[in-house]
Structures are given as structure tokens and as C-alpha cells.
Short mmCIF file of C-alpha atoms in Angstrom, two decimals:
data_model
loop_
_atom_site.label_atom_id
_atom_site.label_comp_id
_atom_site.label_asym_id
_atom_site.label_seq_id
_atom_site.Cartn_x
_atom_site.Cartn_y
_atom_site.Cartn_z
CA MET A 1 0.00 0.00 0.00
CA ILE A 2 1.03 3.61 -0.56
CA LYS A 3 -0.50 6.70 1.00
CA LEU A 4 -1.64 9.37 -1.45
CA LEU A 5 -2.16 13.01 -0.43
CA TYR A 6 -3.75 15.74 -2.55
CA PHE A 7 -3.60 19.46 -1.83
CA ALA A 8 -5.28 22.70 -3.00
CA TRP A 9 -7.11 22.37 -6.35
CA LEU A 10 -5.88 18.83 -6.86
CA ARG A 11 -7.73 17.94 -3.68
CA SER A 12 -10.88 19.81 -4.78
CA LYS A 13 -10.90 18.24 -8.25
CA ILE A 14 -10.18 14.71 -7.06
CA GLY A 15 -12.60 15.19 -4.18
CA LEU A 16 -10.30 13.54 -1.65
CA ALA A 17 -7.60 14.81 0.69
CA GLU A 18 -5.96 11.40 1.04
CA GLU A 19 -6.35 7.74 0.24
CA GLU A 20 -4.54 4.41 0.53
CA LEU A 21 -3.72 2.59 -2.70
CA ALA A 22 -2.36 -0.88 -3.42
CA LEU A 23 0.41 -0.18 -5.90
CA PRO A 24 -0.69 -1.94 -9.13
CA PRO A 25 1.86 -4.42 -10.59
CA GLY A 26 4.32 -2.85 -13.01
CA ILE A 27 4.17 0.62 -11.48
CA SER A 28 7.51 1.61 -10.04
CA ASP A 29 7.83 5.38 -10.42
CA VAL A 30 5.87 8.62 -10.04
CA ALA A 31 5.16 8.90 -13.78
CA GLY A 32 3.63 5.41 -13.82
CA LEU A 33 1.58 6.14 -10.71
CA ILE A 34 0.18 9.35 -12.23
CA ALA A 35 -0.73 7.55 -15.47
CA HIS A 36 -2.61 5.02 -13.37
CA LEU A 37 -4.41 7.71 -11.35
CA GLN A 38 -5.53 9.45 -14.55
CA THR A 39 -7.61 6.33 -15.38
CA ARG A 40 -9.45 6.33 -12.06
CA GLY A 41 -12.21 8.77 -12.99
CA ALA A 42 -13.10 12.19 -14.36
CA GLY A 43 -11.95 14.07 -11.25
CA TYR A 44 -8.49 12.45 -11.40
CA ALA A 45 -8.24 12.99 -15.17
CA ASP A 46 -9.14 16.66 -14.77
CA ALA A 47 -6.78 17.24 -11.83
CA LEU A 48 -3.92 15.54 -13.69
CA SER A 49 -4.60 16.91 -17.18
CA ASN A 50 -1.73 19.44 -17.11
CA LEU A 51 1.31 17.91 -15.47
CA ALA A 52 3.27 21.15 -15.91
CA VAL A 53 1.43 22.45 -12.85
CA VAL A 54 1.64 19.30 -10.73
CA LYS A 55 4.41 18.97 -8.15
CA VAL A 56 5.27 15.70 -6.41
CA ALA A 57 6.75 14.89 -3.03
CA VAL A 58 7.66 11.35 -1.97
CA ASN A 59 8.09 10.94 1.76
CA GLN A 60 7.87 14.72 2.15
CA GLU A 61 10.73 15.54 -0.24
CA TYR A 62 10.31 17.11 -3.69
CA VAL A 63 11.08 14.56 -6.43
CA PRO A 64 10.99 14.44 -10.24
CA PHE A 65 8.44 12.25 -12.06
CA SER A 66 11.20 9.68 -12.64
CA HIS A 67 11.51 9.05 -8.89
CA PRO A 68 10.76 5.44 -7.74
CA VAL A 69 7.61 4.66 -5.78
CA ALA A 70 7.44 1.62 -3.48
CA PRO A 71 4.97 0.20 -0.96
CA GLY A 72 4.99 2.19 2.27
CA ASP A 73 5.72 5.49 0.54
CA GLU A 74 3.78 8.69 1.21
CA VAL A 75 3.18 10.34 -2.17
CA ALA A 76 1.78 13.87 -2.32
CA LEU A 77 0.51 15.65 -5.45
CA PHE A 78 -0.06 19.40 -5.37
CA PRO A 79 0.07 22.61 -7.45
CA PRO A 80 2.99 25.08 -7.36
CA VAL A 81 3.05 26.59 -3.90
CA THR A 82 1.69 30.07 -3.08
CA GLY A 83 2.52 30.63 0.59
CA GLY A 84 4.57 33.32 2.27
CA MET B 1 16.60 28.70 15.75
CA THR B 2 12.84 28.41 15.90
CA ILE B 3 10.30 27.18 13.36
CA ARG B 4 6.57 27.33 14.01
CA VAL B 5 3.61 26.47 11.79
CA GLN B 6 0.48 27.64 13.57
CA GLN B 7 -3.09 28.89 13.18
CA ALA B 8 -2.76 31.59 15.82
CA ASP B 9 -1.52 35.10 15.08
CA PHE B 10 1.86 36.19 16.44
CA ASP B 11 3.13 39.32 18.17
CA ILE B 12 6.12 40.66 16.23
CA GLY B 13 7.45 42.69 19.16
CA VAL B 14 7.36 39.73 21.53
CA GLU B 15 8.95 37.40 18.95
CA LEU B 16 11.81 39.78 18.13
CA ALA B 17 12.48 40.52 21.80
CA ALA B 18 12.74 36.77 22.48
CA LEU B 19 15.04 36.35 19.46
CA THR B 20 17.65 38.86 20.63
CA GLN B 21 17.22 38.40 24.40
CA GLY B 22 20.48 37.60 26.18
CA ASN B 23 22.70 37.72 23.09
CA PRO B 24 24.68 40.97 23.08
CA GLY B 25 26.64 39.72 20.05
CA ILE B 26 23.66 40.61 17.83
CA GLY B 27 24.15 43.90 15.98
CA GLY B 28 21.24 43.72 13.57
CA VAL B 29 17.95 41.96 12.98
CA CYS B 30 16.24 41.87 9.60
CA CYS B 31 12.63 40.85 9.80
CA PHE B 32 9.99 40.37 7.11
CA THR B 33 6.26 40.12 7.69
CA GLY B 34 3.83 39.05 5.00
CA LEU B 35 0.23 40.28 5.34
CA VAL B 36 -3.06 39.45 3.66
CA ARG B 37 -3.76 42.09 0.99
CA ASP B 38 -7.24 43.02 -0.19
CA LEU B 39 -6.13 43.21 -3.81
CA HIS B 40 -5.77 40.23 -6.06
CA PRO B 41 -2.05 39.64 -6.73
CA GLN B 42 -2.56 39.30 -10.49
CA ALA B 43 -4.19 42.79 -10.55
CA ASP B 44 -7.14 41.32 -12.41
CA GLU B 45 -9.88 43.91 -12.11
CA GLN B 46 -12.55 41.30 -12.60
CA ALA B 47 -11.36 39.51 -9.50
CA GLY B 48 -12.62 42.17 -7.12
CA THR B 49 -11.57 42.72 -3.55
CA VAL B 50 -10.26 39.85 -1.46
CA CYS B 51 -12.30 39.47 1.70
CA ALA B 52 -10.35 36.52 3.11
CA LEU B 53 -7.58 34.04 2.42
CA THR B 54 -7.39 30.43 3.57
CA LEU B 55 -3.91 28.98 3.81
CA GLU B 56 -3.69 25.21 3.39
CA HIS B 57 -0.42 23.39 4.04
CA TYR B 58 1.13 19.93 4.11
CA PRO B 59 1.67 19.14 7.79
CA GLY B 60 4.93 17.31 8.30
CA MET B 61 6.51 18.29 4.99
CA THR B 62 6.15 21.99 5.83
CA GLU B 63 8.12 21.74 9.07
CA ARG B 64 10.69 19.43 7.47
CA GLN B 65 11.26 21.78 4.53
CA LEU B 66 11.41 24.87 6.73
CA ALA B 67 13.97 23.20 9.00
CA ALA B 68 16.11 22.25 6.00
CA ILE B 69 16.13 25.74 4.53
CA GLU B 70 16.79 27.32 7.89
CA ALA B 71 19.85 25.05 8.28
CA GLU B 72 20.95 26.10 4.79
CA ALA B 73 20.67 29.79 5.74
CA ARG B 74 22.72 29.19 8.88
CA ALA B 75 25.37 27.40 6.81
CA ARG B 76 25.58 30.26 4.32
CA TRP B 77 25.58 33.24 6.71
CA PRO B 78 26.94 33.85 10.24
CA LEU B 79 23.57 34.05 12.00
CA GLU B 80 23.19 34.44 15.74
CA ALA B 81 19.48 33.60 15.69
CA CYS B 82 16.75 32.79 13.23
CA LEU B 83 12.96 32.56 13.39
CA ILE B 84 10.30 31.40 10.94
CA ILE B 85 6.60 31.50 11.80
CA HIS B 86 4.03 30.65 9.12
CA ARG B 87 0.29 30.64 9.78
CA TYR B 88 -2.36 28.48 8.17
CA GLY B 89 -6.17 28.64 8.21
CA ARG B 90 -8.47 31.54 7.38
CA MET B 91 -7.24 35.14 7.59
CA GLU B 92 -8.64 38.53 6.65
CA PRO B 93 -6.91 41.49 4.94
CA GLY B 94 -4.35 43.15 7.20
CA GLU B 95 -3.65 39.95 9.15
CA ASN B 96 -0.13 38.54 9.46
CA ILE B 97 0.66 35.43 7.39
CA VAL B 98 4.37 34.91 7.88
CA LEU B 99 7.28 36.20 9.92
CA VAL B 100 10.93 35.58 9.10
CA ALA B 101 13.65 37.16 11.25
CA CYS B 102 17.43 36.77 11.06
CA ALA B 103 19.88 38.18 13.59
CA SER B 104 23.60 38.60 13.02
CA ALA B 105 26.57 40.65 14.17
CA HIS B 106 26.36 42.69 10.96
CA ARG B 107 23.42 43.84 8.88
CA GLU B 108 24.54 42.37 5.55
CA ALA B 109 24.13 38.76 6.73
CA ALA B 110 20.81 39.54 8.41
CA PHE B 111 19.37 41.12 5.24
CA ASP B 112 20.68 38.44 2.88
CA ALA B 113 19.56 35.50 5.00
CA CYS B 114 16.09 36.95 5.57
CA ARG B 115 15.55 37.55 1.87
CA PHE B 116 16.90 34.11 0.99
CA LEU B 117 14.43 32.50 3.41
CA MET B 118 11.48 34.50 2.09
CA ASP B 119 12.37 33.78 -1.56
CA TRP B 120 12.70 30.10 -0.76
CA LEU B 121 9.51 30.01 1.28
CA LYS B 122 7.52 31.62 -1.54
CA SER B 123 8.69 29.05 -4.08
CA LYS B 124 9.13 25.85 -2.07
CA ALA B 125 7.26 25.74 1.24
CA PRO B 126 4.10 23.64 0.74
CA PHE B 127 1.43 26.28 1.39
CA TRP B 128 -1.48 27.18 -0.90
CA LYS B 129 -3.71 30.23 -0.77
CA LEU B 130 -7.45 30.05 -1.43
CA GLU B 131 -8.90 33.52 -1.99
CA GLU B 132 -12.43 34.56 -1.18
CA THR B 133 -13.85 37.48 -3.17
CA CYS B 134 -17.40 38.69 -3.61
CA ARG B 135 -17.56 36.43 -6.69
CA GLY B 136 -16.57 33.25 -4.85
CA THR B 137 -13.34 31.46 -4.08
CA ARG B 138 -10.32 30.64 -6.17
CA TRP B 139 -6.85 29.21 -5.71
CA VAL B 140 -4.09 31.79 -6.11
CA ALA B 141 -1.77 31.04 -9.04
CA SER B 142 1.96 30.87 -8.39
CA ARG B 143 4.07 33.83 -9.52
CA HIS B 144 6.81 33.12 -12.05
CA SER B 145 8.86 35.91 -10.42
CA ASP B 146 8.88 33.97 -7.14
CA GLU B 147 10.57 30.99 -8.77
CA GLU B 148 13.09 33.30 -10.41
CA ALA B 149 13.79 34.97 -7.08
CA ALA B 150 14.48 31.61 -5.48
CA ARG B 151 16.77 30.53 -8.34
CA ARG B 152 19.01 33.55 -7.70
CA TRP B 153 20.21 31.73 -4.58
CA ASP B 154 21.09 28.45 -6.32
CA GLN B 155 24.69 29.61 -6.52
CA PRO B 156 26.24 31.10 -3.39
CA ALA B 157 26.75 34.86 -3.86
CA GLY B 158 30.16 35.74 -5.36
CA MET C 1 5.95 58.34 6.39
CA THR C 2 7.42 58.95 9.83
CA ILE C 3 10.87 60.04 10.96
CA ARG C 4 11.79 60.26 14.62
CA VAL C 5 15.10 61.07 16.30
CA GLN C 6 14.71 60.39 20.00
CA GLN C 7 16.43 59.38 23.23
CA ALA C 8 13.71 56.97 24.32
CA ASP C 9 13.60 53.32 23.31
CA PHE C 10 10.88 52.14 20.92
CA ASP C 11 8.55 49.14 20.85
CA ILE C 12 8.97 47.37 17.51
CA GLY C 13 5.61 45.61 17.71
CA VAL C 14 3.72 48.82 18.41
CA GLU C 15 5.57 50.69 15.66
CA LEU C 16 4.96 48.02 13.01
CA ALA C 17 1.30 47.68 13.96
CA ALA C 18 0.86 51.45 13.56
CA LEU C 19 2.68 51.33 10.22
CA THR C 20 0.34 48.80 8.61
CA GLN C 21 -2.87 49.72 10.47
CA GLY C 22 -5.76 50.48 8.13
CA ASN C 23 -3.89 49.84 4.87
CA PRO C 24 -4.95 46.46 3.45
CA GLY C 25 -2.91 47.18 0.29
CA ILE C 26 0.26 46.28 2.22
CA GLY C 27 1.48 42.77 1.42
CA GLY C 28 4.90 42.87 3.07
CA VAL C 29 6.93 44.80 5.61
CA CYS C 30 10.70 44.62 5.79
CA CYS C 31 12.10 45.92 9.02
CA PHE C 32 15.65 46.29 10.28
CA THR C 33 16.69 46.89 13.87
CA GLY C 34 20.22 47.82 14.87
CA LEU C 35 21.30 46.91 18.40
CA VAL C 36 24.25 47.77 20.62
CA ARG C 37 26.76 44.90 20.49
CA ASP C 38 29.20 44.13 23.27
CA LEU C 39 32.00 43.41 20.81
CA HIS C 40 34.10 46.09 19.22
CA PRO C 41 33.23 46.32 15.49
CA GLN C 42 36.89 46.24 14.41
CA ALA C 43 37.34 42.91 16.23
CA ASP C 44 40.34 44.34 18.01
CA GLU C 45 41.01 42.01 20.92
CA GLN C 46 42.76 44.72 22.86
CA ALA C 47 39.60 46.79 22.85
CA GLY C 48 37.76 44.54 25.26
CA THR C 49 34.05 44.35 25.81
CA VAL C 50 31.83 47.32 25.13
CA CYS C 51 29.83 48.25 28.23
CA ALA C 52 27.97 51.19 26.66
CA LEU C 53 27.65 53.34 23.57
CA THR C 54 26.80 57.04 23.44
CA LEU C 55 25.25 58.23 20.19
CA GLU C 56 25.84 61.90 19.38
CA HIS C 57 24.04 63.54 16.47
CA TYR C 58 23.59 66.86 14.67
CA PRO C 59 20.09 68.02 15.57
CA GLY C 60 18.40 69.64 12.60
CA MET C 61 20.69 68.17 9.96
CA THR C 62 19.79 64.63 11.05
CA GLU C 63 16.05 65.10 10.55
CA ARG C 64 16.62 67.01 7.32
CA GLN C 65 18.87 64.29 5.88
CA LEU C 66 16.58 61.48 6.99
CA ALA C 67 13.58 63.21 5.40
CA ALA C 68 15.50 63.64 2.14
CA ILE C 69 16.57 60.00 1.92
CA GLU C 70 13.13 58.77 2.88
CA ALA C 71 11.69 60.84 -0.01
CA GLU C 72 14.32 59.30 -2.29
CA ALA C 73 13.30 55.78 -1.22
CA ARG C 74 9.63 56.59 -1.90
CA ALA C 75 10.55 57.92 -5.34
CA ARG C 76 12.51 54.76 -6.19
CA TRP C 77 10.12 52.10 -4.89
CA PRO C 78 6.33 51.83 -4.61
CA LEU C 79 6.11 52.09 -0.82
CA GLU C 80 2.84 52.17 1.08
CA ALA C 81 4.47 53.27 4.33
CA CYS C 82 7.89 54.00 5.72
CA LEU C 83 9.33 54.54 9.19
CA ILE C 84 12.74 55.59 10.48
CA ILE C 85 13.49 55.87 14.20
CA HIS C 86 17.04 56.59 15.35
CA ARG C 87 17.97 56.97 18.99
CA TYR C 88 20.71 59.14 20.50
CA GLY C 89 22.22 59.26 23.99
CA ARG C 90 23.70 56.47 26.11
CA MET C 91 22.74 52.83 25.49
CA GLU C 92 23.91 49.47 26.78
CA PRO C 93 24.52 46.20 24.87
CA GLY C 94 21.28 44.64 23.67
CA GLU C 95 19.47 47.98 23.43
CA ASN C 96 17.85 49.15 20.18
CA ILE C 97 19.64 51.93 18.27
CA VAL C 98 17.70 52.22 15.04
CA LEU C 99 14.54 50.95 13.37
CA VAL C 100 13.82 51.18 9.65
CA ALA C 101 10.64 49.67 8.24
CA CYS C 102 9.28 49.76 4.69
CA ALA C 103 5.88 48.47 3.65
CA SER C 104 4.82 47.70 0.10
CA ALA C 105 2.38 45.58 -1.89
CA HIS C 106 5.23 43.19 -2.76
CA ARG C 107 8.24 42.03 -0.79
CA GLU C 108 10.91 43.02 -3.32
CA ALA C 109 10.28 46.76 -2.91
CA ALA C 110 10.08 46.44 0.88
CA PHE C 111 13.43 44.60 1.10
CA ASP C 112 15.24 46.88 -1.37
CA ALA C 113 13.99 50.13 0.16
CA CYS C 114 14.80 49.02 3.71
CA ARG C 115 18.34 48.03 2.78
CA PHE C 116 18.83 51.23 0.79
CA LEU C 117 17.77 53.30 3.81
CA MET C 118 20.06 51.38 6.20
CA ASP C 119 23.05 51.60 3.84
CA TRP C 120 22.47 55.28 3.43
CA LEU C 121 21.93 55.88 7.12
CA LYS C 122 25.19 54.11 7.99
CA SER C 123 27.21 56.26 5.59
CA LYS C 124 25.46 59.65 5.61
CA ALA C 125 23.22 60.27 8.64
CA PRO C 126 25.13 62.54 11.05
CA PHE C 127 25.46 60.21 14.06
CA TRP C 128 28.66 59.28 15.88
CA LYS C 129 29.24 56.43 18.32
CA LEU C 130 31.38 56.83 21.41
CA GLU C 131 32.24 53.44 22.92
CA GLU C 132 32.87 52.76 26.57
CA THR C 133 35.04 49.75 27.37
CA CYS C 134 36.83 48.75 30.56
CA ARG C 135 39.85 50.64 29.17
CA GLY C 136 38.03 53.92 28.66
CA THR C 137 36.12 55.55 25.84
CA ARG C 138 36.82 55.90 22.15
CA TRP C 139 35.08 57.10 19.03
CA VAL C 140 34.11 54.29 16.68
CA ALA C 141 35.86 54.51 13.30
CA SER C 142 33.75 54.44 10.16
CA ARG C 143 33.68 51.23 8.16
CA HIS C 144 34.89 51.39 4.57
CA SER C 145 32.35 48.69 3.70
CA ASP C 146 29.52 51.00 4.77
CA GLU C 147 30.54 53.62 2.22
CA GLU C 148 30.80 50.95 -0.45
CA ALA C 149 27.36 49.62 0.46
CA ALA C 150 25.88 53.11 0.07
CA ARG C 151 27.61 53.63 -3.29
CA ARG C 152 25.86 50.54 -4.68
CA TRP C 153 22.68 52.63 -4.74
CA ASP C 154 24.15 55.61 -6.62
CA GLN C 155 22.77 54.19 -9.86
CA PRO C 156 19.17 52.99 -9.82
CA ALA C 157 19.05 49.19 -10.04
CA GLY C 158 18.86 47.87 -13.65
CA MET D 1 29.33 86.13 11.63
CA ILE D 2 29.14 82.45 10.89
CA LYS D 3 28.11 79.70 13.29
CA LEU D 4 30.60 76.84 13.65
CA LEU D 5 29.61 73.41 14.98
CA TYR D 6 31.98 70.58 15.89
CA PHE D 7 30.98 66.96 16.50
CA ALA D 8 32.49 63.75 17.93
CA TRP D 9 36.29 63.82 18.20
CA LEU D 10 36.52 67.18 16.44
CA ARG D 11 34.47 68.58 19.30
CA SER D 12 36.65 66.85 21.93
CA LYS D 13 39.91 67.97 20.36
CA ILE D 14 38.82 71.58 19.76
CA GLY D 15 37.17 71.64 23.17
CA LEU D 16 34.05 73.39 21.91
CA ALA D 17 30.71 72.20 20.56
CA GLU D 18 30.00 75.47 18.81
CA GLU D 19 31.17 79.04 18.39
CA GLU D 20 30.42 82.21 16.46
CA LEU D 21 33.15 83.55 14.19
CA ALA D 22 33.51 86.80 12.27
CA LEU D 23 34.55 85.61 8.83
CA PRO D 24 38.08 87.04 8.30
CA PRO D 25 38.55 89.11 5.12
CA GLY D 26 39.61 87.08 2.10
CA ILE D 27 37.98 83.83 3.26
CA SER D 28 35.20 82.79 0.93
CA ASP D 29 35.12 78.97 0.95
CA VAL D 30 35.33 75.96 3.28
CA ALA D 31 38.99 75.28 2.44
CA GLY D 32 39.93 78.85 3.38
CA LEU D 33 37.91 78.66 6.58
CA ILE D 34 39.62 75.40 7.63
CA ALA D 35 43.07 76.86 6.91
CA HIS D 36 42.14 79.78 9.17
CA LEU D 37 40.85 77.50 11.93
CA GLN D 38 44.10 75.47 11.86
CA THR D 39 45.96 78.62 13.04
CA ARG D 40 43.68 79.17 16.05
CA GLY D 41 45.48 76.86 18.48
CA ALA D 42 46.86 73.39 19.16
CA GLY D 43 43.39 71.82 19.58
CA TYR D 44 42.23 73.13 16.21
CA ALA D 45 45.50 72.11 14.51
CA ASP D 46 45.21 68.60 15.95
CA ALA D 47 41.53 68.21 15.06
CA LEU D 48 42.15 69.43 11.51
CA SER D 49 45.49 67.70 10.90
CA ASN D 50 44.04 64.99 8.62
CA LEU D 51 41.41 66.47 6.35
CA ALA D 52 40.74 63.07 4.76
CA VAL D 53 38.63 62.29 7.83
CA VAL D 54 36.87 65.65 8.13
CA LYS D 55 33.41 66.08 6.62
CA VAL D 56 31.74 69.44 6.15
CA ALA D 57 28.12 70.55 6.08
CA VAL D 58 27.06 74.10 5.25
CA ASN D 59 23.53 74.92 6.33
CA GLN D 60 22.97 71.24 7.13
CA GLU D 61 23.90 69.92 3.67
CA TYR D 62 27.08 67.98 2.84
CA VAL D 63 29.43 70.12 0.74
CA PRO D 64 32.93 69.78 -0.74
CA PHE D 65 35.82 71.94 0.56
CA SER D 66 35.39 74.19 -2.48
CA HIS D 67 31.92 75.25 -1.32
CA PRO D 68 31.46 78.99 -0.61
CA VAL D 69 31.06 80.27 2.95
CA ALA D 70 29.28 83.55 3.66
CA PRO D 71 28.14 85.47 6.75
CA GLY D 72 25.04 83.89 8.29
CA ASP D 73 26.05 80.34 7.34
CA GLU D 74 26.00 77.41 9.75
CA VAL D 75 29.18 75.42 9.12
CA ALA D 76 29.62 72.01 10.75
CA LEU D 77 32.84 69.99 10.86
CA PHE D 78 32.72 66.32 11.85
CA PRO D 79 34.29 62.91 11.28
CA PRO D 80 32.82 60.24 8.96
CA VAL D 81 29.54 59.14 10.49
CA THR D 82 29.09 55.92 12.46
CA GLY D 83 25.39 55.70 13.25
CA GLY D 84 22.83 53.07 12.40
#
């Protein structure tokens, strides 16, 4: 299982703040995980339609889409930040 | 070296007094406060006046990232003390959002470190602003200039 | 736009609250405080620990020069509010000497204007520091780096 | 008459914070005034021995040594500033 977290408009569009997911066979990196999520429904497809504005953190560290994903990971998807 | 992520407001005077208290080696403190503005940052006239902002963040990652960047600032500049407070939750125009303060023997280090932390915070700390206007709510878009400002610091200053 | 030259200490929290009060167009405030250090600025080990500083100034010229440079800062950057307080008289380590605060819609202008005012103040405002150490008193020498810092601003930033 | 003001170590060395002076004939600028002051005693000579560290303001504005001086002026002599 991995833990997925969504923030800001990704959360609103997907309609969930977090969920647990059994990593499907063959998925080993962030890019593969996102491709899988895009097939899970209209909200996911909409939220993940423009990957230029999607940032990823694995275990609370920023990572590129090529970063590996493994069971036990906490994977967060969110837009560019706007704090401060 | 203090980092706080909190809903409550803060008292700048109290925070700065605590920062410098008992350290007579401090010659200067540079402090930045960010406040909720009533104008939309993109100056879009259609957007109308902002009546409130809700700050969402990523608990856990926020503190971890703030601690890392604060350690980076202390490695780059001779700081005597350093403070980052960032609020989350709903705030109205005029309210404090963030406080960054850096204390050093000399002013140059205090100014540079404070600006470095703010630039970094604006482009990397996992906070998101949801604006409320008379027309409804919308997520604030990131500013390209904030990412550029943060990139300035990728190479240590010459 | 406030300039004060005074013997009394100031309360940073109260001053900053007054600066931003009632202006929801302010998005950021950069503030610098200078404090009395117990170490001699030239790092001369023979000098010993500073037990007090007496700030002398040129009444009349000080206010006039501070008003002129504050006007210059407002002409260069889009400031919503600006505050300069400089103390004179005898102060002990840890005490506040100076407060400069600049408020703007965006942080860049607030940071730049605040640093400009401090650099200018250090090299042009008619104040002189007399140090008291265990070995007696001496006038603090000016720092070459302060004049260089002020010269950076002679040309408007590109 | 002109009003002369001395600050910091110029004040200590000269032993005066301020004085009134009848501008001697032939003196029309700061350089001439300083040359005259240097002849007024050991304190003045000492205070004005290194002009590289003497700043001048006439009527509360910084001026170069070539600046004119006229009756009614307020002339201040002081070391490089060290405030802030």
C-alpha cells in the first residue's frame, strides 16, 4: 500500500484529501503512478490533465516524475506553492 | 533557531524581543512580515476585492522543509538567531501570514539570509492560498517571479 | 511616512502595527533593527568588551537628511508606508539603536527600500558612536564597507 | 558672523561644541575657513590635521571643501559618520 495526499485544487478536483492505494503491478515510479491515477475517474483525469502544474513529493521531499515509488511510501501531489 | 507552523496570530514585538534576548553579540535583525492584501495579486480587475484568504499546508513536509532551509541559511551566513513562523487557516486582509527574522553581528548577513528564506519560502514551502472574493473562491496562481527569485540563490553569492 | 530622532527606546511591535494599520494594500513589511553589540566592530582584541555606547548627532541636519533619503526611497520604490526611528544618547549592549521599516504591496520593494535606507543611514546620517570599554572611551571609526554599500545605490538598479 | 559646529572627536579635540566667528577678510570657501581654523590653536590644529577624515556641512547639507562660505552660514565639521 502507498499513502496518497492531494492538496489545494488537486484535492478539490479529485474530491479527496488522502487515500490508501495498493500499488498496481508494473508501477515503479511517479510517472507510472500518475498515469494510473488518470484512469481512475473524471476528477483524477481533470486534476492531472496538465502535469506542468503538478508537483510531487515522496516521503515529504520534492522529487521528479522519474523518482521510484514503493509500498509504504507517502506520495503527495499538489500545485505550485503560493505561501509566504 | 525556531520554526513554528500555527493557526494563531503572532506578536512581532514579543517574537523579536525573544530572538535577541540575552545575546549581546547581535548587531542587527532583519525581519519580514507578509500580510493578507485586499487586492488580487494578479491585478485582475474582474477579481474584485479579497475578503479573506485560507492557507492550506502539508503538515509534516512543511516543518521538514522549513527546518532544512533554515539550516541552509545558517550554513551560508553567520547568523546568531533565526525565526520562521508561518500561519495556516483563514485570515482577513491586514492579518499577518508569515514572519521571518534573522539576527547577526552585521546587517549584511541579516538582510541576505532573511531575503533568501522568504524567496525560498515563496517558491518551495508547501502552502497554498485560497482567496475569497465577492464572486466566490479561487486558488491563487503561483508567480513566475517567485521561482526566479528563489533561483538567484542556487549559486552562493560571489 | 514617519521620521523620529529620539532618546527613548521604541517598541517594535507597536511601531509596526501602527505602520500597517488600516492599509490592506500592504502585502509585506521589511524591518531592520540595529542593536548595541558588546563586541568592538573592528574585532580588536585589545579593545575589550563594550559596556555602553553614546550616540551623538547633529540636531536639525539629522532630521533634514533622513527626510530627504526617505523621499528618495519613496521615489525609487512603490512604498505604502515607511518609518525611520534613530535613537541618541547612552545605550547598553542589547538595546535598540535604530529601526527602519518599509511596507509595500510586494516584498521586493520592501526589502530593497529598507536596505537602501540602512546603507544610506550608515554612511550619511550625522550620528557618531562613542564606545565605553573597561579601558576607557573611544570614538568608533567608520567602516569602509559601509561607504561601499551606500555607493551601490548611486545608480538605480537595472 | 558664521556659526561653527563641531561633532564627535573634532568637538573633543577643539574643546568646543559650537562658536560664532567673524569671517576674516579674504575667506570665501570651506577650504579657506579650515586653513584659518588650523591657526587658532593646538586643539584646532590637531583636530584638523588629517582632512581626509573631516566632513563638512554648510547649512545642514554635505558640501565639498570648495563650497562657498558667507556670513550667516551654519558650518559644521565632523568625522565620517558611524550611526545606524
